[in-house]
mmCIF file of the N, C-alpha and C atoms, coordinates in Angstrom:
data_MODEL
# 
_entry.id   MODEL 
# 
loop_
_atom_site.group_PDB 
_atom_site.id 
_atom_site.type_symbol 
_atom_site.label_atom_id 
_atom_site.label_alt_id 
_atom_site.label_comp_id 
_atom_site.label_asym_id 
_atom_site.label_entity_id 
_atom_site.label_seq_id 
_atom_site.pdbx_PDB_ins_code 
_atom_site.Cartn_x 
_atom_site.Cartn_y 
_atom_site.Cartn_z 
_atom_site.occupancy 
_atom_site.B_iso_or_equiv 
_atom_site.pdbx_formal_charge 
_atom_site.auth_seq_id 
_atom_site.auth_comp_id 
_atom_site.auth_asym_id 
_atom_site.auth_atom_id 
_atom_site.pdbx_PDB_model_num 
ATOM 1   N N  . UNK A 1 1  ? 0.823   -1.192 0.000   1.00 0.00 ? 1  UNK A N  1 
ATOM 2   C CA . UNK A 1 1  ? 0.000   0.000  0.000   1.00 0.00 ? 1  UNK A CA 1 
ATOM 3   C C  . UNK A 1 1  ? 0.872   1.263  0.000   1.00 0.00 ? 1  UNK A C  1 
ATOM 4   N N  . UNK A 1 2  ? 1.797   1.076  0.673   1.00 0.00 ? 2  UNK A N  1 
ATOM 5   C CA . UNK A 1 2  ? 3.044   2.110  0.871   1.00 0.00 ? 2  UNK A CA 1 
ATOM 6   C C  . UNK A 1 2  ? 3.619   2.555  -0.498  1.00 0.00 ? 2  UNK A C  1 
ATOM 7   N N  . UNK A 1 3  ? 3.945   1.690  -1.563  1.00 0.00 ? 3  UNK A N  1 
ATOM 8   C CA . UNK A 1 3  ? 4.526   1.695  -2.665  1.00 0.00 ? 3  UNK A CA 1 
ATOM 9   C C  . UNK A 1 3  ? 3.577   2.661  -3.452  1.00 0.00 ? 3  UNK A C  1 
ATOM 10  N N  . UNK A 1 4  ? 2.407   1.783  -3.646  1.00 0.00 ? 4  UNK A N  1 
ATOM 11  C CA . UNK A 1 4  ? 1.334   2.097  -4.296  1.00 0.00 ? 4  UNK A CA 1 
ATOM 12  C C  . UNK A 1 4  ? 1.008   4.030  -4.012  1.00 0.00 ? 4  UNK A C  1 
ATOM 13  N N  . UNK A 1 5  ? 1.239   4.313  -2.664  1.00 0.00 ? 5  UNK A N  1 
ATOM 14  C CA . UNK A 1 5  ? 0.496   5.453  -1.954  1.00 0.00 ? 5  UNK A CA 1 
ATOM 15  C C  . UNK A 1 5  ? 2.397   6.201  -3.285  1.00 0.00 ? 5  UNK A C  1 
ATOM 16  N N  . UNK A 1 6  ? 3.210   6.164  -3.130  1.00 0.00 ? 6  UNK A N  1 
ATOM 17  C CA . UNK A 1 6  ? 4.233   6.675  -3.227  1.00 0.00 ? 6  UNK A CA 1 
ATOM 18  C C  . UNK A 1 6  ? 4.344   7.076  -4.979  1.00 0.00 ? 6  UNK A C  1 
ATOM 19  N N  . UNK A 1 7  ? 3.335   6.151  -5.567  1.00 0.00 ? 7  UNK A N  1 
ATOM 20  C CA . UNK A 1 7  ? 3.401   5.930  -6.917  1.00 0.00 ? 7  UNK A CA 1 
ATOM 21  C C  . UNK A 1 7  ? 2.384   6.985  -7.543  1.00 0.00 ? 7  UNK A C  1 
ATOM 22  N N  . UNK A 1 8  ? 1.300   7.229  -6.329  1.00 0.00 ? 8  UNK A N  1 
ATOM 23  C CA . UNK A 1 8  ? 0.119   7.966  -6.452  1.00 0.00 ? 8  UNK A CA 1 
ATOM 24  C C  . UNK A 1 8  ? 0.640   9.573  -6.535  1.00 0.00 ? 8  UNK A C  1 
ATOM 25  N N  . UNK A 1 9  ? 1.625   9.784  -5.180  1.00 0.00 ? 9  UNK A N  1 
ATOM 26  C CA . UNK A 1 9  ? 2.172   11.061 -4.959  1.00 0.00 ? 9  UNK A CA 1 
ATOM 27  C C  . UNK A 1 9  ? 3.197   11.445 -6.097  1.00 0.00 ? 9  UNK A C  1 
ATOM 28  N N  . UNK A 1 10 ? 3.814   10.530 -6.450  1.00 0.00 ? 10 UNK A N  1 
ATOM 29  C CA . UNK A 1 10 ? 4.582   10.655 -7.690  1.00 0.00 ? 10 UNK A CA 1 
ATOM 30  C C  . UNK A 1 10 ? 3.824   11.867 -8.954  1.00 0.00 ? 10 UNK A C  1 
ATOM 31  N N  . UNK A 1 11 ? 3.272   10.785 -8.755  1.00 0.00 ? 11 UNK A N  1 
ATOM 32  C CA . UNK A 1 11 ? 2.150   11.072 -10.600 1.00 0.00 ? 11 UNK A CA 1 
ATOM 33  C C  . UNK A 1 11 ? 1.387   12.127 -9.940  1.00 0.00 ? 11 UNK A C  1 
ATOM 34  N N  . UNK A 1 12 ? 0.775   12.719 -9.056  1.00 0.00 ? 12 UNK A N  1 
ATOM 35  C CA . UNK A 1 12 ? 0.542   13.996 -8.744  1.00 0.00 ? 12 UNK A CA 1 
ATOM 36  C C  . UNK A 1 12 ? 1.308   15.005 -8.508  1.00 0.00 ? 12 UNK A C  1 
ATOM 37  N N  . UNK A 1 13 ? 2.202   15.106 -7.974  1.00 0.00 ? 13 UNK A N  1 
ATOM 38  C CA . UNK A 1 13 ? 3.416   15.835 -7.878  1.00 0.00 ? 13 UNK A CA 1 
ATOM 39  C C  . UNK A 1 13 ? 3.753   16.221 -9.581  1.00 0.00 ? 13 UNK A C  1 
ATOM 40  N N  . UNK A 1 14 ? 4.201   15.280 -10.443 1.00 0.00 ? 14 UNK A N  1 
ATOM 41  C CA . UNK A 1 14 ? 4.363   15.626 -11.955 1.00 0.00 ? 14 UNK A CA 1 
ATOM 42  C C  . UNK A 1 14 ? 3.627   16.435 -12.337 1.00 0.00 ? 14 UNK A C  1 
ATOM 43  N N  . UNK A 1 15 ? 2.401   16.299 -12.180 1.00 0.00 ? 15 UNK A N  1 
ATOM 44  C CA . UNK A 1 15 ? 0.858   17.013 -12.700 1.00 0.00 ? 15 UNK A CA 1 
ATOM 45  C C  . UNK A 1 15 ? 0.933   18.263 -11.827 1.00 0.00 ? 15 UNK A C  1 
ATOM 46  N N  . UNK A 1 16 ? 1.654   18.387 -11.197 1.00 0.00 ? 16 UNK A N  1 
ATOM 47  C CA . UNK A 1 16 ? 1.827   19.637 -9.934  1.00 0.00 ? 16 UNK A CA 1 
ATOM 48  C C  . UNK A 1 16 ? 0.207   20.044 -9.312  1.00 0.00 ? 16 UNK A C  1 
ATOM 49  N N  . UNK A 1 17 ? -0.303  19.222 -8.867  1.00 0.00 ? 17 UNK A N  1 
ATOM 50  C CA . UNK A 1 17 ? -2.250  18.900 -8.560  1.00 0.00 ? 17 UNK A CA 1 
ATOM 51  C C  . UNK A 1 17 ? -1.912  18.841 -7.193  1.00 0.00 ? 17 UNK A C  1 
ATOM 52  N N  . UNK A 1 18 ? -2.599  19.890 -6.438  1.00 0.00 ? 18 UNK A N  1 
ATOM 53  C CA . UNK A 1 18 ? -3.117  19.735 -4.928  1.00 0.00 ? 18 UNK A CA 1 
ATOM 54  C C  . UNK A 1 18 ? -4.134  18.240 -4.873  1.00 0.00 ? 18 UNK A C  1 
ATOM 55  N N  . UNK A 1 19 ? -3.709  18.074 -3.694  1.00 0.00 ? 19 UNK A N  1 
ATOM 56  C CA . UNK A 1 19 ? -4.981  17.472 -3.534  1.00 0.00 ? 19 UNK A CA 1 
ATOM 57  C C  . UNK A 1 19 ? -6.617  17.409 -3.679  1.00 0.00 ? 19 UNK A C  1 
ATOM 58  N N  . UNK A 1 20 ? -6.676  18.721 -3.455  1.00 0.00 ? 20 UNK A N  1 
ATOM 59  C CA . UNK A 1 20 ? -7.999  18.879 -4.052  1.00 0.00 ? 20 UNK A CA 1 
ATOM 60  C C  . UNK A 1 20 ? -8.241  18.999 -5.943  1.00 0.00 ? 20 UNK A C  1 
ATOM 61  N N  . UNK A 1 21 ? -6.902  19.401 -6.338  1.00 0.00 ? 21 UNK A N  1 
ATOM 62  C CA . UNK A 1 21 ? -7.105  19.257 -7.427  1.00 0.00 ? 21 UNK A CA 1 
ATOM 63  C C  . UNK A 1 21 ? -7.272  17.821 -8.394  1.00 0.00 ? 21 UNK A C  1 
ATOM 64  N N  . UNK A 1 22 ? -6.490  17.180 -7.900  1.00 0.00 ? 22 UNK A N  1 
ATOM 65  C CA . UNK A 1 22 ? -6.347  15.862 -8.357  1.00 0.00 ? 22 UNK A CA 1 
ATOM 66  C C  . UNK A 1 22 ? -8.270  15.439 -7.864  1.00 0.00 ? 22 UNK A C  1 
ATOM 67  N N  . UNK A 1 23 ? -8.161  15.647 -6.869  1.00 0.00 ? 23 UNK A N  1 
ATOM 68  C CA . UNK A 1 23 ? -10.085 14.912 -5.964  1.00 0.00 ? 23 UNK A CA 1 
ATOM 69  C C  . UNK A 1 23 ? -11.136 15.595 -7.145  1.00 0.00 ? 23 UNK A C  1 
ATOM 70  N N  . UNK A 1 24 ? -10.955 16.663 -7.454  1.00 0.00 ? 24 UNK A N  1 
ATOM 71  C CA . UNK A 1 24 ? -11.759 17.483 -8.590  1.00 0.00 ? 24 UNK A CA 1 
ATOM 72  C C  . UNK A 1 24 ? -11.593 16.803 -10.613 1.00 0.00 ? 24 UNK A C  1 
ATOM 73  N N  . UNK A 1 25 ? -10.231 15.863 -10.004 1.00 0.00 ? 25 UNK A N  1 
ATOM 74  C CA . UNK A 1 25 ? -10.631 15.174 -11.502 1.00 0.00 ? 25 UNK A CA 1 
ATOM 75  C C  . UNK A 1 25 ? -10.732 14.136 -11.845 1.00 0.00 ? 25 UNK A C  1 
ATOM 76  N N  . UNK A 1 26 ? -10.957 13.069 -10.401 1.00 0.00 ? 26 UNK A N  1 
ATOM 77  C CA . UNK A 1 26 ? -11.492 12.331 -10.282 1.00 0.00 ? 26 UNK A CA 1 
ATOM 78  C C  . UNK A 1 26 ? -12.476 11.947 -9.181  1.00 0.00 ? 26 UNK A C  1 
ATOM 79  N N  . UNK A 1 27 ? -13.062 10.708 -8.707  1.00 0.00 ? 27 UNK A N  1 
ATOM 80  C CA . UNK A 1 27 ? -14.522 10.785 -7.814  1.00 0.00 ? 27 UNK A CA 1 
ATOM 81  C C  . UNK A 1 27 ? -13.876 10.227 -6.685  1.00 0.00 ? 27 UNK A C  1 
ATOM 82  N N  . UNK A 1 28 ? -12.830 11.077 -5.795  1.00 0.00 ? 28 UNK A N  1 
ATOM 83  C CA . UNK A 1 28 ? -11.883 10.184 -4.967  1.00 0.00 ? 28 UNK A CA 1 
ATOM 84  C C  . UNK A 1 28 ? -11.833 11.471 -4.020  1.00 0.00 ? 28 UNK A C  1 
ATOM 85  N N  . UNK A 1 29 ? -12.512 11.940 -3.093  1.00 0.00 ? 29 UNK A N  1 
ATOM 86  C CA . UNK A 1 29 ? -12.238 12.793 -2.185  1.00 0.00 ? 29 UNK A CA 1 
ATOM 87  C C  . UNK A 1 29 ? -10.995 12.958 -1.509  1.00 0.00 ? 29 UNK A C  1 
ATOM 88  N N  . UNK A 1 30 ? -10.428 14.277 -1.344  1.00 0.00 ? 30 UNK A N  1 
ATOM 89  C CA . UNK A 1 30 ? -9.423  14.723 -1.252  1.00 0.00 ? 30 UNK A CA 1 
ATOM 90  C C  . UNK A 1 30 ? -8.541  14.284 0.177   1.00 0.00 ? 30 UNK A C  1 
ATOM 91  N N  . UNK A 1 31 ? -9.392  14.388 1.072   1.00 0.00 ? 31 UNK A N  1 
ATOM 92  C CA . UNK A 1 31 ? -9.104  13.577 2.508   1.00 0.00 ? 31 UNK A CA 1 
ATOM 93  C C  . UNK A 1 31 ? -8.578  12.577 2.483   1.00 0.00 ? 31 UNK A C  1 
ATOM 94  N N  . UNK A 1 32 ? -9.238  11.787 1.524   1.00 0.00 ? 32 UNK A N  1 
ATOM 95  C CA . UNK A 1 32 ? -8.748  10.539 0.789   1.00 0.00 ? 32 UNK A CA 1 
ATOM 96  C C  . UNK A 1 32 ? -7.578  9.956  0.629   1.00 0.00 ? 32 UNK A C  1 
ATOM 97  N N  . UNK A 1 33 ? -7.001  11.047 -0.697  1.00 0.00 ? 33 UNK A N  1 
ATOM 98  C CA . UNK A 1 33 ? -5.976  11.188 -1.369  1.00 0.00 ? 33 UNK A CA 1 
ATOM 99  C C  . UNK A 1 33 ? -4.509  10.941 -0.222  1.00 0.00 ? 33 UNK A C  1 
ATOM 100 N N  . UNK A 1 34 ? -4.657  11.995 0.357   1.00 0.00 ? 34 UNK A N  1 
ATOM 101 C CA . UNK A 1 34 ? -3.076  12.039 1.151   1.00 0.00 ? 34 UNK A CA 1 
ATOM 102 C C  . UNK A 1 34 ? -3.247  10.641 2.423   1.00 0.00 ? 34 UNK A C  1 
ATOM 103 N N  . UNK A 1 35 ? -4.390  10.393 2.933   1.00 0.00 ? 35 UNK A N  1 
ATOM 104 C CA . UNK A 1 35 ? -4.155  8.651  3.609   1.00 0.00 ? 35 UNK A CA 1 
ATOM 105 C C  . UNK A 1 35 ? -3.794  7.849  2.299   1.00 0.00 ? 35 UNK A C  1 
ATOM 106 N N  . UNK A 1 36 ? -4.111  7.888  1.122   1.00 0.00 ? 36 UNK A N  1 
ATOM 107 C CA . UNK A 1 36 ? -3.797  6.918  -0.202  1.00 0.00 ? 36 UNK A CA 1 
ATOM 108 C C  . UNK A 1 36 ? -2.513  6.670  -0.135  1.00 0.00 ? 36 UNK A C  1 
ATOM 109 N N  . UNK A 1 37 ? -1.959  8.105  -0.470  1.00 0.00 ? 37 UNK A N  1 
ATOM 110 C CA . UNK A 1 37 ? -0.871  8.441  -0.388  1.00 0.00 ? 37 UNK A CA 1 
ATOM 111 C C  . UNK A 1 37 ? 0.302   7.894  0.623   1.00 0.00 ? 37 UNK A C  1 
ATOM 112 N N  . UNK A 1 38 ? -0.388  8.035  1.838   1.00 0.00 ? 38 UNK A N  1 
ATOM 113 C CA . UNK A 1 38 ? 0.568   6.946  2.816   1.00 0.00 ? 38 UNK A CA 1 
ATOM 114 C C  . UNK A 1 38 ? 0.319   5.631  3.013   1.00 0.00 ? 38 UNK A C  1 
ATOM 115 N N  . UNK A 1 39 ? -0.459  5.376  2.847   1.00 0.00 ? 39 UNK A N  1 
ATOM 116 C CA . UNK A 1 39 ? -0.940  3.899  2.431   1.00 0.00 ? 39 UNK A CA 1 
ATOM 117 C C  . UNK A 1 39 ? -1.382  3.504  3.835   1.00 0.00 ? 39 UNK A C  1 
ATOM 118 N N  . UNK A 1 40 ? -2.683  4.266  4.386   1.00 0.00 ? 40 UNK A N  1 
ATOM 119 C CA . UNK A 1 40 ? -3.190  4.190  5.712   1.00 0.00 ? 40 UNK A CA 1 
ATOM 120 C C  . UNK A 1 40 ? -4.580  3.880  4.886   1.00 0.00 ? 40 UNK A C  1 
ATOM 121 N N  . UNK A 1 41 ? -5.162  3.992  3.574   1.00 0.00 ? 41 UNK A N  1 
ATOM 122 C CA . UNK A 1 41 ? -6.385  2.719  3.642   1.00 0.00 ? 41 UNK A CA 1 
ATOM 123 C C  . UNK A 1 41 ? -6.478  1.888  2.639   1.00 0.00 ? 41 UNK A C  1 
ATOM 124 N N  . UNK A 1 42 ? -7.541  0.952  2.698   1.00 0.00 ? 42 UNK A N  1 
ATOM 125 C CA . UNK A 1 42 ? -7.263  -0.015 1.461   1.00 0.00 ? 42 UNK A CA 1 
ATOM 126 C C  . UNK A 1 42 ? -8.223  0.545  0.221   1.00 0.00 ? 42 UNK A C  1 
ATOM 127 N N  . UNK A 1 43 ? -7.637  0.047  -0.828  1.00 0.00 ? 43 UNK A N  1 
ATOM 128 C CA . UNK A 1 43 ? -8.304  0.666  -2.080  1.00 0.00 ? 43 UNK A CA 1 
ATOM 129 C C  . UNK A 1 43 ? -9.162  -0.655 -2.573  1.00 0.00 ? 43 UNK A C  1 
ATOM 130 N N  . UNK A 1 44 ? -10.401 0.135  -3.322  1.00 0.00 ? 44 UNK A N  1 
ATOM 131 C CA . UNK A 1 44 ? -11.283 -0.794 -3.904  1.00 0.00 ? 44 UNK A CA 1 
ATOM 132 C C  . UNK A 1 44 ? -10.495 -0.362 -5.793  1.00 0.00 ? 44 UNK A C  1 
ATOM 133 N N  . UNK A 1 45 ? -10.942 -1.428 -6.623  1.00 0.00 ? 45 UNK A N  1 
ATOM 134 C CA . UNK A 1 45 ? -10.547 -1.365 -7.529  1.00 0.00 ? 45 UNK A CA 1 
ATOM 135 C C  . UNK A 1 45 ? -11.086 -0.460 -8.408  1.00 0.00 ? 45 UNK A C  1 
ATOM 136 N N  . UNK A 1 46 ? -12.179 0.615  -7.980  1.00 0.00 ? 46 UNK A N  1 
ATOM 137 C CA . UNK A 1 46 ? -12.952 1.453  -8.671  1.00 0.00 ? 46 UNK A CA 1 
ATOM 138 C C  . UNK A 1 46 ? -12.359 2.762  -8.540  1.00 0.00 ? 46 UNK A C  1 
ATOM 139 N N  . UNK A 1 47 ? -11.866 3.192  -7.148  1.00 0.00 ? 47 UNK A N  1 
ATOM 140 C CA . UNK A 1 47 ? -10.787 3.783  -6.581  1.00 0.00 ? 47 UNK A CA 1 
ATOM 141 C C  . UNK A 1 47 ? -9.556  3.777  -7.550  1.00 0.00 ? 47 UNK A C  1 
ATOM 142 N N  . UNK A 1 48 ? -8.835  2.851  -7.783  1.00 0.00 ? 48 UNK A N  1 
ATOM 143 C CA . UNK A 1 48 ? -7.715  2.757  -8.536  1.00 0.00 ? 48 UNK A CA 1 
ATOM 144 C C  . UNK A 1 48 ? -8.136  3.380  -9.885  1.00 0.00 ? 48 UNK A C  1 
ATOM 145 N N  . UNK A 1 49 ? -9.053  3.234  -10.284 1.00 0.00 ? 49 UNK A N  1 
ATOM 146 C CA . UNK A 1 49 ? -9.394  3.207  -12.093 1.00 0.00 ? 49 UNK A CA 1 
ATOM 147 C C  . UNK A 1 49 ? -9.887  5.075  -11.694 1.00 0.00 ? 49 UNK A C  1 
ATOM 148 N N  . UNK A 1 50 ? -10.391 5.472  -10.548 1.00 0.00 ? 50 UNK A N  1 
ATOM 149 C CA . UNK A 1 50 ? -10.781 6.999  -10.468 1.00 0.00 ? 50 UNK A CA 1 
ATOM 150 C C  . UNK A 1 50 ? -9.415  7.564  -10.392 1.00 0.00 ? 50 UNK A C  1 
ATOM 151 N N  . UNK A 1 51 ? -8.587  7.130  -10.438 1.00 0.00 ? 51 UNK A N  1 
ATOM 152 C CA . UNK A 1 51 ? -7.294  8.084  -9.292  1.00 0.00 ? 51 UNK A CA 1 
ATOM 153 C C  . UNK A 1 51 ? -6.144  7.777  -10.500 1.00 0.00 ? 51 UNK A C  1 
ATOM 154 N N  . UNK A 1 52 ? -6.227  7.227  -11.929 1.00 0.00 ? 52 UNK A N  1 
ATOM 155 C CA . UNK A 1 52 ? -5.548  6.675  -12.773 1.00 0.00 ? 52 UNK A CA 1 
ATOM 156 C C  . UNK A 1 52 ? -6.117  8.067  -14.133 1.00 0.00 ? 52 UNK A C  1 
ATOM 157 N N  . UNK A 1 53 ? -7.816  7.467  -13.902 1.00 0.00 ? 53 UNK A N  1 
ATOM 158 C CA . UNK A 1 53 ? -8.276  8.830  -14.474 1.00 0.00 ? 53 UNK A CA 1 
ATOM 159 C C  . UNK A 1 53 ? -7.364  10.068 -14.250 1.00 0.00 ? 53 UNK A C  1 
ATOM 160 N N  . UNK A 1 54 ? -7.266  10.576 -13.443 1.00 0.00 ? 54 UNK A N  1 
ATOM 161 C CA . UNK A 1 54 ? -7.356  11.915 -12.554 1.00 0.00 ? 54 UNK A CA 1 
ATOM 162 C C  . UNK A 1 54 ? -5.952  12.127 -12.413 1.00 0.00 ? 54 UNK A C  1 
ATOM 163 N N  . UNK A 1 55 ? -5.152  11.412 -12.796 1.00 0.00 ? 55 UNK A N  1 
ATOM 164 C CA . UNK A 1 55 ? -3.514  11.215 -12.665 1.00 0.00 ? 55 UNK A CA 1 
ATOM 165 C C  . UNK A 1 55 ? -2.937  11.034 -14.489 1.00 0.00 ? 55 UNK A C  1 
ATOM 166 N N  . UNK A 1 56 ? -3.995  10.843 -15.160 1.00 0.00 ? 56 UNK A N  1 
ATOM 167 C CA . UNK A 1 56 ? -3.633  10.904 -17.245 1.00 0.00 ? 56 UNK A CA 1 
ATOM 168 C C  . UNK A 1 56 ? -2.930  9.235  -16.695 1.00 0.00 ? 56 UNK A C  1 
ATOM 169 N N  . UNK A 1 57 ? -2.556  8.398  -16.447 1.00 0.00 ? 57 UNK A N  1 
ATOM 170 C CA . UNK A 1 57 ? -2.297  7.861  -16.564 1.00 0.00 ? 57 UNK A CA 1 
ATOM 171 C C  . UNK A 1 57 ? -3.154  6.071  -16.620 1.00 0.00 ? 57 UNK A C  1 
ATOM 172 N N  . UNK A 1 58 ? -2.722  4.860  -17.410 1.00 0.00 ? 58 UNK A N  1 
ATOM 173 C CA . UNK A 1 58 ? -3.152  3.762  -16.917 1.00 0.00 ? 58 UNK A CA 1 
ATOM 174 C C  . UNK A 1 58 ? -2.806  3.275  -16.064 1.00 0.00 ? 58 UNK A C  1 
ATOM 175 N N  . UNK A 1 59 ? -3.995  2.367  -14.839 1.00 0.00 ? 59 UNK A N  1 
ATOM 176 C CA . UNK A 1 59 ? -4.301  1.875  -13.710 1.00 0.00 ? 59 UNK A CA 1 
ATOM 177 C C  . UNK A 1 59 ? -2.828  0.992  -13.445 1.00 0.00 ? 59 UNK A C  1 
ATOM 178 N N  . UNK A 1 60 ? -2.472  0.401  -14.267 1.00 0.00 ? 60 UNK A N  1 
ATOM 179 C CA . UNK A 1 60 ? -1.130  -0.420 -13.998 1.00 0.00 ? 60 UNK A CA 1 
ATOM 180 C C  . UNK A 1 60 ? -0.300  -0.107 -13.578 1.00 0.00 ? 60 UNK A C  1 
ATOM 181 N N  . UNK A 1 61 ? 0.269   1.778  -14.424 1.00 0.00 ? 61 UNK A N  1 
ATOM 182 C CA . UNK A 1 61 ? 1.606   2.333  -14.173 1.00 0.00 ? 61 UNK A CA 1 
ATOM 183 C C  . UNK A 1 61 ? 1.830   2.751  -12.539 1.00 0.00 ? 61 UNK A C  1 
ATOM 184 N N  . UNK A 1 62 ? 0.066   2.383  -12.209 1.00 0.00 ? 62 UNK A N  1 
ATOM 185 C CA . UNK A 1 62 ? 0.339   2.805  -10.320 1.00 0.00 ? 62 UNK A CA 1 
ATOM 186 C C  . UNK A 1 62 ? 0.830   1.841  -9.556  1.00 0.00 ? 62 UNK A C  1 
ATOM 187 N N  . UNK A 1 63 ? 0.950   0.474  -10.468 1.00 0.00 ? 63 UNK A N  1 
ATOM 188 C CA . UNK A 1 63 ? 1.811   -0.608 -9.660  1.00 0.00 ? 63 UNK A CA 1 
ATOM 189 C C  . UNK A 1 63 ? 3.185   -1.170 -9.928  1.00 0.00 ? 63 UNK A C  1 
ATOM 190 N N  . UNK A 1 64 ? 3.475   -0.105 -11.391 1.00 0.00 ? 64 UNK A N  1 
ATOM 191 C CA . UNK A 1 64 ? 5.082   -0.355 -11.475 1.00 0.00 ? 64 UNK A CA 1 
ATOM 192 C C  . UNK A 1 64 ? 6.149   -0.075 -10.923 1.00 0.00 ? 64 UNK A C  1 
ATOM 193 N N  . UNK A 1 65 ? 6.079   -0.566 -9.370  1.00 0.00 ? 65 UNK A N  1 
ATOM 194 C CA . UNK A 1 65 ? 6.896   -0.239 -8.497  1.00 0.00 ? 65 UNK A CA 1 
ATOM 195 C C  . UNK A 1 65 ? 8.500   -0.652 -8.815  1.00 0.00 ? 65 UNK A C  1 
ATOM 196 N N  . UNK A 1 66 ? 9.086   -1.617 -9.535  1.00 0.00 ? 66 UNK A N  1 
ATOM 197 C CA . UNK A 1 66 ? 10.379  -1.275 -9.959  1.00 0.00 ? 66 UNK A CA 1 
ATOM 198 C C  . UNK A 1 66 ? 10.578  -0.015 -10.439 1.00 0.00 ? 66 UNK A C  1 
ATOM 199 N N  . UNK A 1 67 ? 10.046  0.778  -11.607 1.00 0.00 ? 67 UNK A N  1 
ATOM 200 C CA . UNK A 1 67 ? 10.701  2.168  -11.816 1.00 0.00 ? 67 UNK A CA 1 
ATOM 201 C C  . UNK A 1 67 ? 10.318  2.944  -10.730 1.00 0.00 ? 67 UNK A C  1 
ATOM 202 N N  . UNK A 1 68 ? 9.735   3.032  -9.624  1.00 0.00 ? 68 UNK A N  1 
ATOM 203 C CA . UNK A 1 68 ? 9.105   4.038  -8.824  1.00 0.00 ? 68 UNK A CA 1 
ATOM 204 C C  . UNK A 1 68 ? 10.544  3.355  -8.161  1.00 0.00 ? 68 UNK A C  1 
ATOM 205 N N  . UNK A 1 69 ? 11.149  2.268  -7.847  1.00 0.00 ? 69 UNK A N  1 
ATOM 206 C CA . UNK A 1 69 ? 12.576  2.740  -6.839  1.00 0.00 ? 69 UNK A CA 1 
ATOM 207 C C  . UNK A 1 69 ? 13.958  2.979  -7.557  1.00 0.00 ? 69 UNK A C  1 
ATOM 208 N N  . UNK A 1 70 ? 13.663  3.141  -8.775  1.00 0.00 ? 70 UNK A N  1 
ATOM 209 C CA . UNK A 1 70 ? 14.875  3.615  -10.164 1.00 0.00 ? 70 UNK A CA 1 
ATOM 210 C C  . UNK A 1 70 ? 14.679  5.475  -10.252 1.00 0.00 ? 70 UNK A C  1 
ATOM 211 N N  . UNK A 1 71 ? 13.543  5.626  -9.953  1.00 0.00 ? 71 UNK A N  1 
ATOM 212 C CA . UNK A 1 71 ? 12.840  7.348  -9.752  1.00 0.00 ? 71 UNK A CA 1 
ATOM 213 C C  . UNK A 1 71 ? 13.738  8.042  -8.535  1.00 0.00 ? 71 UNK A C  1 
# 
């Protein structure tokens, strides 16, 4: 979840998106986002596909955790 949360902050950080901004472009409330981010809750898979939206990217690249520790 840790990885995952790190992969999330990544790809928002690029997009230079507050949190609320990123929550505004997808259906993933912003409160949300930064526990995601630390990997304090569990994600449903509908979650993943909102937050992939909202990040330009596909749902997968949030689990390619080899380049996220080459980053």
């Amino acid at each position: 979840m840790i990885a995952f949360g790190k992969r999330v902050e990544k790809f928002r950080k690029k997009l230079d998106l507050s949190y609320r901004e990123l929550a505004q472009k997808c259906d993933v409330d912003h409160s949300n986002i930064s526990k995601i981010e630390k990997g304090e809750v569990d994600l449903r898979i509908s979650t993943i596909q909102e937050l992939a939206k909202g990040l330009e990217v596909h749902p997968q690249e949030l689990f390619d955790f080899e380049i996220a520790k080459k980053s």
